[in-house]
PDB file of C-alpha atoms in Angstrom:
ATOM      1  CA  UNK A  13     -73.243  90.115 -70.284  1.00  0.00           C
ATOM      2  CA  UNK A  14     -73.693  87.427 -72.943  1.00  0.00           C
ATOM      3  CA  UNK A  15     -70.822  86.312 -75.239  1.00  0.00           C
ATOM      4  CA  UNK A  16     -71.074  83.334 -77.574  1.00  0.00           C
ATOM      5  CA  UNK A  17     -68.188  82.303 -79.804  1.00  0.00           C
ATOM      6  CA  UNK A  18     -68.585  79.692 -82.573  1.00  0.00           C
ATOM      7  CA  UNK A  19     -71.447  78.089 -80.848  1.00  0.00           C
ATOM      8  CA  UNK A  20     -72.527  74.727 -82.136  1.00  0.00           C
ATOM      9  CA  UNK A  21     -75.366  72.278 -81.344  1.00  0.00           C
ATOM     10  CA  UNK A  22     -75.754  68.944 -82.876  1.00  0.00           C
ATOM     11  CA  UNK A  23     -78.781  66.566 -82.279  1.00  0.00           C
ATOM     12  CA  UNK A  24     -78.785  62.846 -83.275  1.00  0.00           C
ATOM     13  CA  UNK A  25     -81.979  61.162 -84.271  1.00  0.00           C
ATOM     14  CA  UNK A  26     -81.995  57.539 -85.409  1.00  0.00           C
ATOM     15  CA  UNK A  27     -78.170  57.758 -85.764  1.00  0.00           C
ATOM     16  CA  UNK A  28     -78.544  60.735 -88.175  1.00  0.00           C
ATOM     17  CA  UNK A  29     -76.777  63.909 -86.906  1.00  0.00           C
ATOM     18  CA  UNK A  30     -78.493  67.272 -87.378  1.00  0.00           C
ATOM     19  CA  UNK A  31     -76.560  70.594 -87.032  1.00  0.00           C
ATOM     20  CA  UNK A  32     -78.978  72.955 -85.298  1.00  0.00           C
ATOM     21  CA  UNK A  33     -76.199  75.603 -84.857  1.00  0.00           C
ATOM     22  CA  UNK A  34     -73.213  75.712 -87.003  1.00  0.00           C
ATOM     23  CA  UNK A  35     -70.972  78.385 -85.497  1.00  0.00           C
ATOM     24  CA  UNK A  36     -72.846  81.282 -83.956  1.00  0.00           C
ATOM     25  CA  UNK A  37     -70.932  84.360 -82.635  1.00  0.00           C
ATOM     26  CA  UNK A  38     -72.227  87.539 -81.007  1.00  0.00           C
ATOM     27  CA  UNK A  39     -72.215  89.565 -77.800  1.00  0.00           C
ATOM     28  CA  UNK A  40     -75.046  91.297 -75.872  1.00  0.00           C
ATOM     29  CA  UNK A  41     -74.159  94.148 -73.528  1.00  0.00           C
ATOM     30  CA  UNK A  42     -75.775  94.952 -70.275  1.00  0.00           C
ATOM     31  CA  UNK A  43     -78.903  96.933 -70.855  1.00  0.00           C
ATOM     32  CA  UNK A  44     -79.292  96.069 -74.493  1.00  0.00           C
ATOM     33  CA  UNK A  45     -82.675  95.094 -76.085  1.00  0.00           C
ATOM     34  CA  UNK A  46     -81.879  92.444 -78.794  1.00  0.00           C
ATOM     35  CA  UNK A  47     -84.241  90.450 -81.015  1.00  0.00           C
ATOM     36  CA  UNK A  48     -83.287  87.091 -82.517  1.00  0.00           C
ATOM     37  CA  UNK A  49     -85.318  86.417 -85.710  1.00  0.00           C
ATOM     38  CA  UNK A  50     -85.368  83.423 -88.035  1.00  0.00           C
ATOM     39  CA  UNK A  51     -87.820  81.073 -89.832  1.00  0.00           C
ATOM     40  CA  UNK A  52     -88.907  77.744 -88.516  1.00  0.00           C
ATOM     41  CA  UNK A  53     -85.933  75.484 -88.222  1.00  0.00           C
ATOM     42  CA  UNK A  54     -83.395  78.378 -88.284  1.00  0.00           C
ATOM     43  CA  UNK A  55     -81.916  77.403 -84.961  1.00  0.00           C
ATOM     44  CA  UNK A  56     -83.308  80.435 -83.010  1.00  0.00           C
ATOM     45  CA  UNK A  57     -85.179  78.157 -80.391  1.00  0.00           C
ATOM     46  CA  UNK A  58     -82.121  76.018 -79.947  1.00  0.00           C
ATOM     47  CA  UNK A  59     -80.074  79.219 -79.450  1.00  0.00           C
ATOM     48  CA  UNK A  60     -82.442  80.500 -76.805  1.00  0.00           C
ATOM     49  CA  UNK A  61     -82.434  77.156 -74.898  1.00  0.00           C
ATOM     50  CA  UNK A  62     -78.603  77.482 -74.666  1.00  0.00           C
ATOM     51  CA  UNK A  63     -78.578  81.117 -73.714  1.00  0.00           C
ATOM     52  CA  UNK A  64     -81.146  80.415 -71.040  1.00  0.00           C
ATOM     53  CA  UNK A  65     -79.205  77.381 -69.611  1.00  0.00           C
ATOM     54  CA  UNK A  66     -81.878  74.839 -70.648  1.00  0.00           C
ATOM     55  CA  UNK A  67     -79.377  73.105 -72.877  1.00  0.00           C
ATOM     56  CA  UNK A  68     -75.667  72.957 -73.408  1.00  0.00           C
ATOM     57  CA  UNK A  69     -73.756  73.472 -76.629  1.00  0.00           C
ATOM     58  CA  UNK A  70     -71.944  70.780 -78.491  1.00  0.00           C
ATOM     59  CA  UNK A  71     -69.043  73.166 -79.247  1.00  0.00           C
ATOM     60  CA  UNK A  72     -67.924  76.630 -79.040  1.00  0.00           C
ATOM     61  CA  UNK A  73     -68.019  78.961 -75.820  1.00  0.00           C
ATOM     62  CA  UNK A  74     -70.700  80.772 -73.903  1.00  0.00           C
ATOM     63  CA  UNK A  75     -69.787  83.257 -71.245  1.00  0.00           C
ATOM     64  CA  UNK A  76     -72.656  84.774 -69.075  1.00  0.00           C
ATOM     65  CA  UNK A  77     -71.808  87.653 -66.694  1.00  0.00           C
ATOM     66  CA  UNK A  78     -68.113  86.907 -67.065  1.00  0.00           C
ATOM     67  CA  UNK A  79     -68.343  83.178 -66.264  1.00  0.00           C
ATOM     68  CA  UNK A  80     -68.008  80.395 -68.838  1.00  0.00           C
ATOM     69  CA  UNK A  81     -70.799  77.798 -68.638  1.00  0.00           C
ATOM     70  CA  UNK A  82     -68.187  75.111 -68.953  1.00  0.00           C
ATOM     71  CA  UNK A  83     -66.978  76.177 -65.501  1.00  0.00           C
ATOM     72  CA  UNK A  84     -70.457  75.517 -63.970  1.00  0.00           C
ATOM     73  CA  UNK A  85     -72.098  72.240 -62.989  1.00  0.00           C
ATOM     74  CA  UNK A  86     -75.835  71.753 -63.488  1.00  0.00           C
ATOM     75  CA  UNK A  87     -76.554  72.914 -59.887  1.00  0.00           C
ATOM     76  CA  UNK A  88     -74.589  76.092 -60.471  1.00  0.00           C
ATOM     77  CA  UNK A  89     -76.459  76.683 -63.808  1.00  0.00           C
ATOM     78  CA  UNK A  90     -79.817  76.233 -62.135  1.00  0.00           C
ATOM     79  CA  UNK A  91     -78.836  78.775 -59.430  1.00  0.00           C
ATOM     80  CA  UNK A  92     -77.669  81.377 -61.891  1.00  0.00           C
ATOM     81  CA  UNK A  93     -80.832  80.720 -64.037  1.00  0.00           C
ATOM     82  CA  UNK A  94     -83.061  81.292 -61.013  1.00  0.00           C
ATOM     83  CA  UNK A  95     -81.273  84.372 -59.753  1.00  0.00           C
ATOM     84  CA  UNK A  96     -80.279  86.143 -62.931  1.00  0.00           C
ATOM     85  CA  UNK A  97     -82.756  85.203 -65.551  1.00  0.00           C
ATOM     86  CA  UNK A  98     -86.406  85.963 -66.004  1.00  0.00           C
ATOM     87  CA  UNK A  99     -88.574  84.173 -68.693  1.00  0.00           C
ATOM     88  CA  UNK A 100     -91.729  85.133 -70.685  1.00  0.00           C
ATOM     89  CA  UNK A 101     -93.245  82.363 -72.842  1.00  0.00           C
ATOM     90  CA  UNK A 102     -95.684  82.425 -75.706  1.00  0.00           C
ATOM     91  CA  UNK A 103     -98.140  80.214 -73.755  1.00  0.00           C
ATOM     92  CA  UNK A 104     -98.018  82.449 -70.588  1.00  0.00           C
ATOM     93  CA  UNK A 105     -97.442  79.349 -68.307  1.00  0.00           C
ATOM     94  CA  UNK A 106     -99.660  80.759 -65.562  1.00  0.00           C
ATOM     95  CA  UNK A 107    -101.608  78.743 -63.049  1.00  0.00           C
ATOM     96  CA  UNK A 108    -105.211  79.695 -63.954  1.00  0.00           C
ATOM     97  CA  UNK A 109    -106.973  79.119 -60.625  1.00  0.00           C
ATOM     98  CA  UNK A 110    -104.328  81.171 -58.737  1.00  0.00           C
ATOM     99  CA  UNK A 111    -104.580  84.981 -58.359  1.00  0.00           C
ATOM    100  CA  UNK A 112    -102.165  87.270 -60.121  1.00  0.00           C
ATOM    101  CA  UNK A 113    -100.503  87.842 -56.871  1.00  0.00           C
ATOM    102  CA  UNK A 114     -99.881  84.000 -56.204  1.00  0.00           C
ATOM    103  CA  UNK A 115     -98.629  83.576 -59.892  1.00  0.00           C
ATOM    104  CA  UNK A 116     -96.208  86.322 -59.637  1.00  0.00           C
ATOM    105  CA  UNK A 117     -94.869  85.116 -56.211  1.00  0.00           C
ATOM    106  CA  UNK A 118     -93.972  81.690 -57.377  1.00  0.00           C
ATOM    107  CA  UNK A 119     -90.338  82.353 -58.285  1.00  0.00           C
ATOM    108  CA  UNK A 120     -89.758  83.896 -54.885  1.00  0.00           C
ATOM    109  CA  UNK A 121     -90.815  80.616 -53.240  1.00  0.00           C
ATOM    110  CA  UNK A 122     -87.755  79.010 -54.776  1.00  0.00           C
ATOM    111  CA  UNK A 123     -85.298  81.898 -53.948  1.00  0.00           C
ATOM    112  CA  UNK A 124     -83.486  82.804 -50.796  1.00  0.00           C
ATOM    113  CA  UNK A 125     -85.522  86.075 -50.474  1.00  0.00           C
ATOM    114  CA  UNK A 126     -87.058  86.445 -46.989  1.00  0.00           C
ATOM    115  CA  UNK A 127     -90.881  85.942 -46.851  1.00  0.00           C
ATOM    116  CA  UNK A 128     -91.167  89.334 -45.199  1.00  0.00           C
ATOM    117  CA  UNK A 129     -89.886  90.948 -48.370  1.00  0.00           C
ATOM    118  CA  UNK A 130     -92.056  89.029 -50.866  1.00  0.00           C
ATOM    119  CA  UNK A 131     -95.250  91.071 -50.759  1.00  0.00           C
ATOM    120  CA  UNK A 132     -93.398  94.276 -51.563  1.00  0.00           C
ATOM    121  CA  UNK A 133     -91.634  92.680 -54.475  1.00  0.00           C
ATOM    122  CA  UNK A 134     -94.801  91.133 -55.880  1.00  0.00           C
ATOM    123  CA  UNK A 135     -96.643  94.534 -55.634  1.00  0.00           C
ATOM    124  CA  UNK A 136     -93.776  96.312 -57.290  1.00  0.00           C
ATOM    125  CA  UNK A 137     -93.550  93.817 -60.094  1.00  0.00           C
ATOM    126  CA  UNK A 138     -97.373  93.896 -60.788  1.00  0.00           C
ATOM    127  CA  UNK A 139     -97.409  97.740 -60.684  1.00  0.00           C
ATOM    128  CA  UNK A 140     -94.607  97.812 -63.259  1.00  0.00           C
ATOM    129  CA  UNK A 141     -96.873  96.179 -65.883  1.00  0.00           C
ATOM    130  CA  UNK A 142     -99.985  98.258 -64.985  1.00  0.00           C
ATOM    131  CA  UNK A 143    -102.153  95.535 -63.390  1.00  0.00           C
ATOM    132  CA  UNK A 144    -102.458  96.628 -59.648  1.00  0.00           C
ATOM    133  CA  UNK A 145    -106.243  96.492 -59.872  1.00  0.00           C
ATOM    134  CA  UNK A 146    -106.065  92.865 -60.952  1.00  0.00           C
ATOM    135  CA  UNK A 147    -103.800  91.790 -58.035  1.00  0.00           C
ATOM    136  CA  UNK A 148    -106.209  89.255 -56.517  1.00  0.00           C
ATOM    137  CA  UNK A 149    -108.175  88.260 -59.622  1.00  0.00           C
ATOM    138  CA  UNK A 150    -107.762  84.604 -60.791  1.00  0.00           C
ATOM    139  CA  UNK A 151    -105.260  84.498 -63.741  1.00  0.00           C
ATOM    140  CA  UNK A 152    -107.811  82.419 -65.749  1.00  0.00           C
ATOM    141  CA  UNK A 153    -110.140  85.436 -65.854  1.00  0.00           C
ATOM    142  CA  UNK A 154    -107.708  87.714 -67.493  1.00  0.00           C
ATOM    143  CA  UNK A 155    -107.514  88.608 -71.158  1.00  0.00           C
ATOM    144  CA  UNK A 156    -104.593  87.190 -73.184  1.00  0.00           C
ATOM    145  CA  UNK A 157    -102.633  90.428 -73.062  1.00  0.00           C
ATOM    146  CA  UNK A 158    -103.166  90.804 -69.363  1.00  0.00           C
ATOM    147  CA  UNK A 159    -101.952  87.178 -68.833  1.00  0.00           C
ATOM    148  CA  UNK A 160     -98.786  87.973 -70.751  1.00  0.00           C
ATOM    149  CA  UNK A 161     -98.289  91.068 -68.631  1.00  0.00           C
ATOM    150  CA  UNK A 162     -98.619  88.921 -65.493  1.00  0.00           C
ATOM    151  CA  UNK A 163     -95.931  86.642 -66.993  1.00  0.00           C
ATOM    152  CA  UNK A 164     -93.638  89.597 -67.411  1.00  0.00           C
ATOM    153  CA  UNK A 165     -94.314  90.662 -63.768  1.00  0.00           C
ATOM    154  CA  UNK A 166     -93.412  87.053 -62.700  1.00  0.00           C
ATOM    155  CA  UNK A 167     -90.158  87.280 -64.768  1.00  0.00           C
ATOM    156  CA  UNK A 168     -89.271  90.566 -63.098  1.00  0.00           C
ATOM    157  CA  UNK A 169     -90.018  89.709 -59.390  1.00  0.00           C
ATOM    158  CA  UNK A 170     -86.639  88.226 -58.602  1.00  0.00           C
ATOM    159  CA  UNK A 171     -84.868  91.213 -60.172  1.00  0.00           C
ATOM    160  CA  UNK A 172     -83.056  89.287 -62.822  1.00  0.00           C
ATOM    161  CA  UNK A 173     -80.153  90.612 -64.863  1.00  0.00           C
ATOM    162  CA  UNK A 174     -81.808  89.595 -68.238  1.00  0.00           C
ATOM    163  CA  UNK A 175     -85.310  88.767 -69.431  1.00  0.00           C
ATOM    164  CA  UNK A 176     -85.686  86.116 -72.150  1.00  0.00           C
ATOM    165  CA  UNK A 177     -88.992  86.512 -74.061  1.00  0.00           C
ATOM    166  CA  UNK A 178     -89.852  83.589 -76.282  1.00  0.00           C
ATOM    167  CA  UNK A 179     -92.444  84.701 -78.953  1.00  0.00           C
ATOM    168  CA  UNK A 180     -94.293  86.741 -76.251  1.00  0.00           C
ATOM    169  CA  UNK A 181     -96.859  88.056 -78.689  1.00  0.00           C
ATOM    170  CA  UNK A 182     -97.450  84.773 -80.507  1.00  0.00           C
ATOM    171  CA  UNK A 183    -100.903  84.013 -78.883  1.00  0.00           C
ATOM    172  CA  UNK A 184    -102.125  87.644 -78.842  1.00  0.00           C
ATOM    173  CA  UNK A 185    -104.075  89.909 -81.239  1.00  0.00           C
ATOM    174  CA  UNK A 186    -102.201  92.957 -82.645  1.00  0.00           C
ATOM    175  CA  UNK A 187    -103.481  95.351 -80.048  1.00  0.00           C
ATOM    176  CA  UNK A 188    -102.640  93.207 -77.040  1.00  0.00           C
ATOM    177  CA  UNK A 189     -99.297  92.331 -78.572  1.00  0.00           C
ATOM    178  CA  UNK A 190     -98.485  96.008 -78.945  1.00  0.00           C
ATOM    179  CA  UNK A 191     -99.220  96.559 -75.272  1.00  0.00           C
ATOM    180  CA  UNK A 192     -97.000  93.705 -74.188  1.00  0.00           C
ATOM    181  CA  UNK A 193     -94.080  95.009 -76.301  1.00  0.00           C
ATOM    182  CA  UNK A 194     -94.573  98.502 -74.812  1.00  0.00           C
ATOM    183  CA  UNK A 195     -94.100  97.009 -71.434  1.00  0.00           C
ATOM    184  CA  UNK A 196     -90.825  95.248 -72.361  1.00  0.00           C
ATOM    185  CA  UNK A 197     -89.689  98.492 -74.121  1.00  0.00           C
ATOM    186  CA  UNK A 198     -90.341 100.400 -70.912  1.00  0.00           C
ATOM    187  CA  UNK A 199     -88.356  97.801 -68.959  1.00  0.00           C
ATOM    188  CA  UNK A 200     -85.537  98.258 -71.381  1.00  0.00           C
ATOM    189  CA  UNK A 201     -85.701 102.082 -71.013  1.00  0.00           C
ATOM    190  CA  UNK A 202     -85.300 101.522 -67.311  1.00  0.00           C
ATOM    191  CA  UNK A 203     -81.993  99.622 -67.812  1.00  0.00           C
ATOM    192  CA  UNK A 204     -83.227  96.017 -68.014  1.00  0.00           C
ATOM    193  CA  UNK A 205     -81.396  93.634 -70.616  1.00  0.00           C
ATOM    194  CA  UNK A 206     -84.098  92.031 -72.918  1.00  0.00           C
ATOM    195  CA  UNK A 207     -83.453  89.131 -75.280  1.00  0.00           C
ATOM    196  CA  UNK A 208     -86.470  88.511 -77.513  1.00  0.00           C
ATOM    197  CA  UNK A 209     -87.098  85.618 -79.862  1.00  0.00           C
ATOM    198  CA  UNK A 210     -89.737  86.212 -82.602  1.00  0.00           C
ATOM    199  CA  UNK A 211     -90.544  85.682 -86.199  1.00  0.00           C
ATOM    200  CA  UNK A 212     -92.508  88.969 -86.375  1.00  0.00           C
ATOM    201  CA  UNK A 213     -90.788  91.931 -87.859  1.00  0.00           C
ATOM    202  CA  UNK A 214     -93.006  94.448 -86.181  1.00  0.00           C
ATOM    203  CA  UNK A 215     -92.339  92.863 -82.871  1.00  0.00           C
ATOM    204  CA  UNK A 216     -88.598  92.482 -83.473  1.00  0.00           C
ATOM    205  CA  UNK A 217     -88.227  96.183 -84.260  1.00  0.00           C
ATOM    206  CA  UNK A 218     -88.991  97.279 -80.712  1.00  0.00           C
ATOM    207  CA  UNK A 219     -85.308  96.144 -80.021  1.00  0.00           C
ATOM    208  CA  UNK A 220     -82.043  98.146 -80.453  1.00  0.00           C
ATOM    209  CA  UNK A 221     -80.657  95.365 -82.686  1.00  0.00           C
ATOM    210  CA  UNK A 222     -81.831  92.435 -84.686  1.00  0.00           C
ATOM    211  CA  UNK A 223     -79.756  89.222 -84.992  1.00  0.00           C
ATOM    212  CA  UNK A 224     -81.132  87.163 -87.906  1.00  0.00           C
ATOM    213  CA  UNK A 225     -80.527  83.365 -87.798  1.00  0.00           C
ATOM    214  CA  UNK A 226     -80.847  81.107 -90.755  1.00  0.00           C
ATOM    215  CA  UNK A 227     -79.724  77.422 -91.147  1.00  0.00           C
ATOM    216  CA  UNK A 228     -77.808  77.515 -87.835  1.00  0.00           C
ATOM    217  CA  UNK A 229     -75.793  80.570 -88.549  1.00  0.00           C
ATOM    218  CA  UNK A 230     -76.028  84.287 -88.018  1.00  0.00           C
ATOM    219  CA  UNK A 231     -77.209  85.769 -91.417  1.00  0.00           C
ATOM    220  CA  UNK A 232     -77.021  89.400 -90.251  1.00  0.00           C
ATOM    221  CA  UNK A 233     -76.626  91.429 -86.995  1.00  0.00           C
ATOM    222  CA  UNK A 234     -77.709  95.047 -87.422  1.00  0.00           C
ATOM    223  CA  UNK A 235     -78.879  97.891 -85.141  1.00  0.00           C
ATOM    224  CA  UNK A 236     -82.384  99.301 -85.474  1.00  0.00           C
ATOM    225  CA  UNK A 237     -82.187 103.066 -86.346  1.00  0.00           C
ATOM    226  CA  UNK A 238     -85.688 103.958 -86.636  1.00  0.00           C
ATOM    227  CA  UNK A 239     -89.063 103.005 -84.913  1.00  0.00           C
ATOM    228  CA  UNK A 240     -92.296 103.563 -86.688  1.00  0.00           C
ATOM    229  CA  UNK A 241     -94.911 102.414 -84.200  1.00  0.00           C
ATOM    230  CA  UNK A 242     -97.784 103.752 -82.223  1.00  0.00           C
ATOM    231  CA  UNK A 243     -98.036 103.376 -78.498  1.00  0.00           C
ATOM    232  CA  UNK A 244    -101.017 101.541 -77.048  1.00  0.00           C
ATOM    233  CA  UNK A 245    -102.474 102.351 -73.644  1.00  0.00           C
ATOM    234  CA  UNK A 246    -102.370  99.724 -71.080  1.00  0.00           C
ATOM    235  CA  UNK A 247    -105.889  98.528 -70.053  1.00  0.00           C
TER     236      UNK A 247
END
């Protein structure tokens, strides 16, 4: 699904170039759960922005779903992003005065999905994260863990090919973070492709594989062979 080869990204500030990525190469298959780890300044956020079409590389190649991003203009990139990618952010990015239903429905308003089908899709997405009883509750009244599960439902509602999760547990306590990761792990077990960016080892180990990035290059790329974690019930 995702293939990057010798990916580079250079930024220039006050005429001084900075190499954020210095030749990154890896592939992610359909249905994989991959964590990208690295310290601050390692390049992992830059990499996520390129993978999710928020930025373009300065060099190298990126193929998504068999198509090179070099062959797509900005409008085509936006279309693929809206159709094939779902996003979960550290800060939730919910509209606090809108209900769970209305927040989850938002991506559908920008899609070509018929209005008659939207209610079913919203209900299915909310059910998948265990929040049916909160469907018409204002998002601002939810706990942090519940807000992040709403954000996951919103990412799912358009049935994307891949979910990008950027530090999804960063604003949560350990129990809520565990619940959120169990939701993402369950989505993966059902065949969803998940790409997670995190600096937390315990969070990263929910994946099949960890790609460690440091100073703009891949330091290691290894499968996870054992999972030592407890499950937390959804509340």
